[in-house]
Coordinates of N, CA and C in Angstrom, one line a residue:
M1 N 24.9 -176.5 -146.1 CA 26.3 -176.7 -146.0 C 26.8 -176.0 -144.7
Q2 N 27.7 -176.6 -144.0 CA 28.2 -176.0 -142.7 C 29.2 -174.9 -143.0
T3 N 29.2 -173.9 -142.2 CA 30.3 -172.9 -142.3 C 31.4 -173.4 -141.4
N4 N 32.6 -172.8 -141.6 CA 33.8 -173.1 -140.8 C 33.5 -172.8 -139.3
T5 N 32.8 -171.7 -139.1 CA 32.5 -171.3 -137.7 C 31.7 -172.3 -137.0
Q6 N 30.7 -172.8 -137.7 CA 29.8 -173.9 -137.1 C 30.6 -175.1 -136.8
R7 N 31.5 -175.5 -137.7 CA 32.3 -176.7 -137.5 C 33.2 -176.5 -136.3
D8 N 33.8 -175.4 -136.2 CA 34.8 -175.1 -135.1 C 34.0 -175.1 -133.8
S9 N 32.9 -174.4 -133.7 CA 32.1 -174.4 -132.4 C 31.7 -175.8 -132.1
A10 N 31.3 -176.6 -133.0 CA 30.8 -178.0 -132.8 C 32.0 -178.8 -132.3
R11 N 33.2 -178.6 -132.9 CA 34.4 -179.4 -132.4 C 34.8 -179.0 -131.0
R12 N 34.6 -177.6 -130.7 CA 34.9 -177.2 -129.4 C 34.0 -177.9 -128.4
G13 N 32.7 -178.0 -128.7 CA 31.8 -178.7 -127.8 C 32.2 -180.1 -127.6
M14 N 32.7 -180.8 -128.6 CA 33.1 -182.2 -128.5 C 34.4 -182.2 -127.7
N15 N 35.3 -181.3 -127.9 CA 36.5 -181.3 -127.1 C 36.2 -181.0 -125.6
L16 N 35.2 -180.2 -125.3 CA 34.8 -180.0 -123.9 C 34.4 -181.4 -123.3
S17 N 33.7 -182.1 -124.1 CA 33.3 -183.4 -123.5 C 34.5 -184.3 -123.2
S18 N 35.4 -184.4 -124.1 CA 36.6 -185.2 -123.9 C 37.4 -184.7 -122.8
R19 N 37.5 -183.3 -122.6 CA 38.2 -182.7 -121.5 C 37.6 -183.1 -120.2
S20 N 36.2 -183.1 -120.1 CA 35.6 -183.4 -118.9 C 35.9 -184.8 -118.5
H21 N 36.1 -185.7 -119.4 CA 36.5 -187.1 -119.1 C 37.9 -187.1 -118.6
S22 N 38.8 -186.3 -119.2 CA 40.2 -186.3 -118.8 C 40.3 -185.7 -117.4
A23 N 39.5 -184.7 -117.1 CA 39.6 -184.1 -115.8 C 39.0 -185.1 -114.8
N24 N 38.2 -186.0 -115.2 CA 37.6 -187.0 -114.4 C 38.6 -188.1 -114.0
G25 N 39.8 -188.1 -114.7 CA 40.8 -189.1 -114.4 C 40.6 -190.2 -115.4
V26 N 39.8 -190.1 -116.4 CA 39.6 -191.1 -117.4 C 40.2 -190.6 -118.7
S27 N 41.1 -191.3 -119.3 CA 41.7 -190.8 -120.6 C 40.8 -191.2 -121.7
E28 N 41.1 -190.7 -122.9 CA 40.4 -191.0 -124.1 C 40.4 -192.5 -124.4
S29 N 41.5 -193.2 -124.1 CA 41.7 -194.6 -124.4 C 41.0 -195.5 -123.4
G30 N 40.4 -194.9 -122.3 CA 39.6 -195.7 -121.4 C 40.4 -196.0 -120.1
G31 N 41.7 -195.6 -120.1 CA 42.5 -195.8 -118.8 C 42.3 -194.7 -117.9
T32 N 42.8 -194.8 -116.7 CA 42.7 -193.8 -115.7 C 44.1 -193.1 -115.6
S33 N 44.0 -191.8 -115.4 CA 45.3 -191.0 -115.2 C 45.4 -190.8 -113.7
S34 N 44.3 -191.0 -112.9 CA 44.3 -191.0 -111.5 C 44.9 -189.7 -110.9
P35 N 44.2 -188.5 -111.0 CA 44.7 -187.3 -110.3 C 44.5 -187.4 -108.8
L36 N 43.8 -188.4 -108.3 CA 43.6 -188.5 -106.9 C 44.8 -189.3 -106.3
P37 N 45.0 -189.1 -105.0 CA 46.1 -189.9 -104.3 C 45.8 -191.4 -104.5
A38 N 46.8 -192.2 -104.3 CA 46.6 -193.7 -104.5 C 45.6 -194.2 -103.5
S39 N 45.5 -193.7 -102.3 CA 44.5 -194.2 -101.3 C 43.1 -193.8 -101.7
R40 N 42.9 -192.9 -102.6 CA 41.6 -192.4 -102.9 C 41.3 -192.5 -104.4
S41 N 41.7 -193.6 -105.0 CA 41.5 -193.7 -106.5 C 40.0 -193.8 -106.8
L42 N 39.7 -193.5 -108.0 CA 38.3 -193.5 -108.4 C 37.7 -195.0 -108.3
Q43 N 38.6 -195.9 -108.5 CA 38.2 -197.3 -108.4 C 37.7 -197.6 -107.0
S44 N 38.4 -197.1 -106.0 CA 38.1 -197.4 -104.7 C 36.7 -196.7 -104.3
L45 N 36.4 -195.7 -105.0 CA 35.1 -195.0 -104.8 C 34.0 -195.6 -105.6
R46 N 34.3 -196.5 -106.5 CA 33.3 -197.3 -107.3 C 32.5 -196.3 -108.2
I47 N 33.2 -195.3 -108.8 CA 32.5 -194.4 -109.7 C 33.2 -194.4 -111.0
T48 N 34.2 -195.2 -111.2 CA 35.0 -195.2 -112.4 C 34.1 -195.8 -113.5
P49 N 33.9 -195.1 -114.6 CA 33.1 -195.6 -115.7 C 33.8 -196.8 -116.3
S50 N 33.1 -197.8 -116.6 CA 33.7 -198.9 -117.3 C 34.0 -198.5 -118.7
P51 N 34.9 -199.2 -119.4 CA 35.2 -198.9 -120.8 C 34.0 -198.9 -121.7
T52 N 33.0 -199.7 -121.4 CA 31.8 -199.8 -122.3 C 31.0 -198.5 -122.0
Q53 N 30.9 -198.1 -120.7 CA 30.1 -196.9 -120.4 C 30.8 -195.7 -121.0
L54 N 32.1 -195.6 -120.9 CA 32.8 -194.5 -121.5 C 32.6 -194.5 -123.0
S55 N 32.7 -195.6 -123.6 CA 32.6 -195.7 -125.1 C 31.1 -195.3 -125.5
S56 N 30.2 -195.8 -124.7 CA 28.8 -195.5 -125.0 C 28.6 -194.0 -124.9
F57 N 29.1 -193.3 -123.9 CA 29.0 -191.9 -123.7 C 29.6 -191.2 -124.9
N58 N 30.8 -191.6 -125.3 CA 31.5 -190.9 -126.4 C 30.8 -191.2 -127.7
D59 N 30.2 -192.4 -127.9 CA 29.4 -192.6 -129.1 C 28.2 -191.8 -129.2
K60 N 27.5 -191.6 -128.0 CA 26.3 -190.8 -128.0 C 26.6 -189.4 -128.3
M61 N 27.7 -188.9 -127.7 CA 28.2 -187.5 -128.0 C 28.5 -187.3 -129.5
E62 N 29.2 -188.3 -130.0 CA 29.6 -188.2 -131.4 C 28.3 -188.2 -132.4
R63 N 27.4 -189.1 -132.0 CA 26.1 -189.2 -132.8 C 25.4 -187.9 -132.8
T64 N 25.3 -187.3 -131.6 CA 24.6 -186.1 -131.4 C 25.3 -185.0 -132.2
F65 N 26.6 -185.0 -132.1 CA 27.4 -184.0 -132.8 C 27.2 -184.1 -134.3
N66 N 27.3 -185.4 -134.8 CA 27.2 -185.6 -136.2 C 25.8 -185.3 -136.7
T67 N 24.8 -185.6 -135.9 CA 23.4 -185.2 -136.3 C 23.2 -183.7 -136.4
A68 N 23.8 -183.0 -135.5 CA 23.6 -181.6 -135.4 C 24.4 -180.9 -136.6
M69 N 25.5 -181.5 -137.0 CA 26.4 -180.9 -137.9 C 26.3 -181.5 -139.3
S70 N 25.5 -182.5 -139.5 CA 25.3 -183.1 -140.8 C 24.6 -182.1 -141.8
P71 N 24.9 -182.3 -143.1 CA 24.2 -181.4 -144.0 C 22.7 -181.4 -143.9
N72 N 22.1 -182.6 -143.6 CA 20.7 -182.7 -143.5 C 20.2 -182.0 -142.2
G73 N 21.0 -182.2 -141.1 CA 20.7 -181.6 -139.8 C 20.9 -180.1 -139.8
A74 N 21.8 -179.6 -140.6 CA 22.0 -178.2 -140.7 C 20.8 -177.4 -141.2
A75 N 20.0 -178.1 -142.0 CA 18.8 -177.4 -142.5 C 17.7 -177.3 -141.5
N76 N 17.8 -178.2 -140.5 CA 16.7 -178.2 -139.5 C 17.3 -177.6 -138.2
L77 N 17.0 -176.3 -138.0 CA 17.5 -175.6 -136.8 C 17.0 -176.2 -135.5
K78 N 15.8 -176.7 -135.4 CA 15.3 -177.3 -134.2 C 16.1 -178.5 -133.8
A79 N 16.4 -179.3 -134.8 CA 17.2 -180.6 -134.6 C 18.6 -180.2 -134.0
R80 N 19.1 -179.1 -134.6 CA 20.4 -178.7 -134.1 C 20.4 -178.2 -132.7
L81 N 19.4 -177.4 -132.4 CA 19.2 -176.9 -131.1 C 19.0 -178.0 -130.1
S82 N 18.2 -179.0 -130.4 CA 17.9 -180.1 -129.5 C 19.2 -180.9 -129.3
S83 N 20.0 -181.1 -130.4 CA 21.2 -181.8 -130.2 C 22.2 -181.1 -129.3
L84 N 22.3 -179.8 -129.5 CA 23.2 -179.0 -128.6 C 22.7 -179.0 -127.2
E85 N 21.3 -178.9 -127.0 CA 20.8 -179.0 -125.6 C 21.1 -180.4 -125.0
E86 N 21.1 -181.4 -125.8 CA 21.4 -182.8 -125.3 C 22.9 -182.8 -124.9
I87 N 23.8 -182.2 -125.7 CA 25.2 -182.1 -125.3 C 25.4 -181.4 -124.0
V88 N 24.7 -180.2 -123.9 CA 24.8 -179.4 -122.7 C 24.2 -180.2 -121.5
N89 N 23.1 -180.9 -121.7 CA 22.6 -181.7 -120.6 C 23.5 -182.8 -120.2
M90 N 24.2 -183.5 -121.1 CA 25.1 -184.5 -120.8 C 26.3 -184.0 -120.0
Q91 N 26.7 -182.8 -120.5 CA 27.9 -182.2 -119.8 C 27.5 -181.7 -118.4
N92 N 26.2 -181.2 -118.3 CA 25.7 -180.8 -116.9 C 25.7 -182.1 -116.0
E93 N 25.2 -183.2 -116.5 CA 25.2 -184.4 -115.7 C 26.6 -184.8 -115.3
E94 N 27.6 -184.7 -116.2 CA 29.0 -185.0 -115.9 C 29.5 -184.1 -114.8
L95 N 29.1 -182.8 -115.0 CA 29.6 -181.8 -114.0 C 28.9 -182.1 -112.7
S96 N 27.7 -182.5 -112.7 CA 27.0 -182.8 -111.4 C 27.7 -184.0 -110.7
E97 N 28.1 -185.0 -111.5 CA 28.8 -186.2 -110.9 C 30.1 -185.7 -110.3
Q98 N 30.8 -184.8 -111.1 CA 32.1 -184.4 -110.6 C 31.9 -183.6 -109.3
R99 N 30.9 -182.8 -109.2 CA 30.6 -182.0 -107.9 C 30.3 -183.0 -106.8
N100 N 29.5 -184.0 -107.1 CA 29.2 -185.0 -106.0 C 30.5 -185.7 -105.6
L101 N 31.4 -186.0 -106.5 CA 32.7 -186.6 -106.2 C 33.5 -185.7 -105.3
I102 N 33.5 -184.5 -105.7 CA 34.3 -183.5 -104.9 C 33.7 -183.3 -103.5
E103 N 32.4 -183.3 -103.4 CA 31.8 -183.2 -102.0 C 32.1 -184.4 -101.2
R104 N 32.0 -185.6 -101.9 CA 32.3 -186.9 -101.1 C 33.7 -186.9 -100.7
L105 N 34.6 -186.5 -101.6 CA 36.0 -186.5 -101.2 C 36.3 -185.5 -100.1
S106 N 35.6 -184.3 -100.2 CA 35.8 -183.3 -99.1 C 35.3 -183.9 -97.8
G107 N 34.2 -184.6 -97.8 CA 33.7 -185.2 -96.6 C 34.6 -186.2 -96.0
E108 N 35.1 -187.0 -96.9 CA 36.1 -188.1 -96.5 C 37.4 -187.4 -95.9
K109 N 37.8 -186.3 -96.6 CA 39.0 -185.6 -96.1 C 38.7 -185.1 -94.7
K110 N 37.5 -184.5 -94.5 CA 37.2 -184.0 -93.2 C 37.1 -185.1 -92.1
D111 N 36.5 -186.2 -92.5 CA 36.4 -187.4 -91.6 C 37.8 -187.9 -91.3
D112 N 38.6 -188.0 -92.3 CA 40.0 -188.5 -92.1 C 40.8 -187.6 -91.2
G113 N 40.6 -186.3 -91.4 CA 41.2 -185.3 -90.5 C 40.8 -185.4 -89.1
E114 N 39.5 -185.6 -88.9 CA 38.9 -185.8 -87.5 C 39.4 -187.1 -86.9
A115 N 39.5 -188.1 -87.7 CA 40.0 -189.4 -87.2 C 41.5 -189.2 -86.8
F116 N 42.2 -188.5 -87.6 CA 43.6 -188.3 -87.3 C 43.8 -187.5 -86.0
E117 N 42.9 -186.5 -85.9 CA 43.0 -185.7 -84.6 C 42.6 -186.5 -83.4
R118 N 41.6 -187.4 -83.5 CA 41.3 -188.2 -82.4 C 42.4 -189.2 -82.1
Q119 N 43.0 -189.8 -83.1 CA 44.1 -190.7 -82.9 C 45.3 -190.0 -82.3
F120 N 45.6 -188.8 -82.8 CA 46.7 -188.0 -82.2 C 46.4 -187.6 -80.8
A121 N 45.2 -187.2 -80.4 CA 44.8 -186.9 -79.1 C 45.0 -188.1 -78.2
A122 N 44.5 -189.3 -78.6 CA 44.7 -190.5 -77.8 C 46.1 -190.8 -77.6
F123 N 46.9 -190.7 -78.7 CA 48.4 -190.9 -78.6 C 49.0 -189.9 -77.6
R124 N 48.6 -188.7 -77.7 CA 49.2 -187.6 -76.8 C 48.8 -188.0 -75.3
E125 N 47.5 -188.4 -75.1 CA 47.1 -188.7 -73.8 C 47.8 -190.0 -73.2
Q126 N 48.0 -191.0 -74.1 CA 48.7 -192.2 -73.7 C 50.2 -191.8 -73.4
F127 N 50.8 -191.0 -74.2 CA 52.2 -190.6 -74.0 C 52.3 -189.8 -72.7
A128 N 51.3 -188.9 -72.4 CA 51.4 -188.1 -71.2 C 51.2 -189.0 -69.9
E129 N 50.3 -190.0 -70.1 CA 50.1 -190.9 -69.0 C 51.3 -191.8 -68.7
E130 N 52.0 -192.2 -69.8 CA 53.2 -193.0 -69.6 C 54.3 -192.2 -69.0
L131 N 54.4 -190.9 -69.5 CA 55.4 -190.0 -69.0 C 55.2 -189.7 -67.5
H132 N 53.9 -189.6 -67.1 CA 53.6 -189.4 -65.7 C 54.0 -190.6 -64.8
K133 N 53.7 -191.8 -65.4 CA 54.1 -193.1 -64.7 C 55.6 -193.1 -64.5
M134 N 56.3 -192.8 -65.6 CA 57.8 -192.8 -65.5 C 58.3 -191.8 -64.5
D135 N 57.6 -190.7 -64.4 CA 58.0 -189.6 -63.5 C 57.8 -190.1 -62.1
E136 N 56.6 -190.7 -61.8 CA 56.3 -191.2 -60.5 C 57.3 -192.3 -60.1
E137 N 57.6 -193.2 -61.0 CA 58.6 -194.3 -60.8 C 60.0 -193.7 -60.4
L138 N 60.3 -192.7 -61.2 CA 61.6 -192.1 -61.0 C 61.7 -191.4 -59.6
K139 N 60.6 -190.8 -59.2 CA 60.5 -190.1 -57.9 C 60.6 -191.2 -56.8
R140 N 59.9 -192.3 -57.0 CA 60.0 -193.4 -56.0 C 61.4 -193.9 -55.9
H141 N 62.0 -194.1 -57.0 CA 63.4 -194.6 -57.1 C 64.4 -193.7 -56.4
I142 N 64.2 -192.4 -56.6 CA 65.1 -191.4 -56.0 C 64.8 -191.4 -54.5
S143 N 63.6 -191.4 -54.1 CA 63.3 -191.5 -52.6 C 63.9 -192.7 -52.0
H144 N 63.8 -193.8 -52.6 CA 64.4 -195.1 -52.1 C 65.9 -194.9 -52.0
Q145 N 66.5 -194.3 -53.1 CA 67.9 -194.1 -53.1 C 68.4 -193.2 -52.0
K146 N 67.6 -192.2 -51.7 CA 68.0 -191.2 -50.6 C 68.0 -192.0 -49.3
I147 N 66.9 -192.8 -49.1 CA 66.9 -193.6 -47.8 C 68.1 -194.5 -47.7
E148 N 68.4 -195.2 -48.8 CA 69.5 -196.1 -48.8 C 70.8 -195.3 -48.6
N149 N 71.0 -194.2 -49.2 CA 72.2 -193.4 -49.0 C 72.3 -192.9 -47.6
S150 N 71.2 -192.5 -47.0 CA 71.2 -192.1 -45.5 C 71.6 -193.3 -44.7
R151 N 71.1 -194.5 -44.9 CA 71.4 -195.7 -44.1 C 72.9 -196.0 -44.3
L152 N 73.4 -195.9 -45.5 CA 74.9 -196.2 -45.7 C 75.7 -195.1 -45.1
Q153 N 75.3 -193.9 -45.1 CA 76.1 -192.8 -44.5 C 76.1 -193.1 -42.9
Q154 N 75.0 -193.5 -42.3 CA 75.1 -193.8 -40.9 C 76.0 -195.0 -40.6
Q155 N 76.0 -196.0 -41.5 CA 76.9 -197.1 -41.3 C 78.4 -196.6 -41.4
V156 N 78.7 -195.8 -42.4 CA 80.0 -195.2 -42.6 C 80.4 -194.5 -41.3
T157 N 79.6 -193.6 -40.8 CA 79.9 -192.9 -39.6 C 80.1 -193.8 -38.4
Q158 N 79.3 -194.9 -38.3 CA 79.5 -195.8 -37.2 C 80.8 -196.6 -37.4
L159 N 81.1 -197.0 -38.6 CA 82.4 -197.7 -38.8 C 83.6 -196.8 -38.5
K160 N 83.5 -195.5 -38.9 CA 84.6 -194.6 -38.6 C 84.8 -194.4 -37.1
G161 N 83.7 -194.4 -36.3 CA 83.8 -194.3 -34.9 C 84.4 -195.6 -34.3
E162 N 84.0 -196.7 -34.9 CA 84.6 -198.0 -34.4 C 86.1 -198.0 -34.8
K163 N 86.4 -197.5 -35.9 CA 87.8 -197.5 -36.4 C 88.7 -196.7 -35.4
T164 N 88.1 -195.5 -35.1 CA 88.8 -194.6 -34.2 C 89.0 -195.3 -32.8
A165 N 88.0 -195.9 -32.3 CA 88.0 -196.6 -31.0 C 89.1 -197.7 -31.1
M166 N 89.1 -198.5 -32.2 CA 90.1 -199.6 -32.3 C 91.5 -199.0 -32.4
Q167 N 91.7 -197.9 -33.1 CA 93.0 -197.3 -33.2 C 93.5 -196.9 -31.8
S168 N 92.6 -196.3 -31.0 CA 93.0 -195.9 -29.6 C 93.3 -197.1 -28.8
Q169 N 92.5 -198.2 -28.9 CA 92.7 -199.4 -28.2 C 94.1 -200.1 -28.6
M170 N 94.4 -200.0 -30.0 CA 95.6 -200.5 -30.5 C 96.8 -199.7 -29.9
G171 N 96.6 -198.4 -29.8 CA 97.7 -197.6 -29.2 C 97.9 -198.0 -27.7
I172 N 96.8 -198.2 -27.0 CA 96.9 -198.6 -25.6 C 97.6 -200.0 -25.5
M173 N 97.2 -200.9 -26.4 CA 97.7 -202.3 -26.4 C 99.2 -202.2 -26.8
Q174 N 99.6 -201.4 -27.7 CA 101.0 -201.3 -28.1 C 101.8 -200.8 -27.0
R175 N 101.4 -199.8 -26.2 CA 102.1 -199.4 -25.1 C 102.2 -200.4 -24.0
R176 N 101.2 -201.2 -23.8 CA 101.2 -202.3 -22.8 C 102.2 -203.4 -23.3
I177 N 102.2 -203.7 -24.6 CA 103.1 -204.7 -25.1 C 104.6 -204.2 -24.9
D178 N 104.8 -202.9 -25.2 CA 106.1 -202.3 -24.9 C 106.5 -202.4 -23.5
E179 N 105.5 -202.1 -22.6 CA 105.8 -202.2 -21.2 C 106.1 -203.6 -20.7
L180 N 105.3 -204.6 -21.3 CA 105.6 -206.0 -20.9 C 106.9 -206.4 -21.5
E181 N 107.3 -206.0 -22.6 CA 108.6 -206.4 -23.2 C 109.7 -205.9 -22.4
S182 N 109.6 -204.6 -22.0 CA 110.7 -204.1 -21.2 C 110.7 -204.7 -19.8
A183 N 109.5 -205.1 -19.2 CA 109.5 -205.8 -17.9 C 110.1 -207.2 -18.1
V184 N 109.8 -207.9 -19.2 CA 110.4 -209.2 -19.4 C 111.9 -209.1 -19.7
G185 N 112.3 -208.1 -20.4 CA 113.7 -208.0 -20.7 C 114.5 -207.6 -19.5
Q186 N 114.0 -207.2 -18.5 CA 114.8 -206.8 -17.3 C 115.0 -207.9 -16.4

């Protein structure tokens, strides 16, 4: 007959198994709770256990537990120990799979970070190149504008000189007209 302590420790071993599946992102009902980001779901990594695999694992754990804790199994200490060893081995395998998943995700995170850095560096280089082109174009435009302004300033100065000359000629012509009018009027 099993003692309460034996039943409690066996139940705790069974709960650890179900917790490891929950931590894996697989709920007791076979669905996924997906603790990973949407872009990195277990399904995309192709390691999500199918409902039949999960059911098979849970059945195997339950059979092992029941064998170890049954009244007949309780009498045989070796059977109990081998059942517990089997539970530990299954949980070690599950832990190993989880470690591999973590390592793979860490590698992918590193690769994604490096890809992001390369993309950012390429963007920064492209932006700097485009900024340099715009700066050169602006300098060319300013230089052209300065030349155009200088040419227009020379034309304005020339026109002012011509205007002054015309005004002085108009003054001379006006005096001549006045002289001619006074000569004709006499």
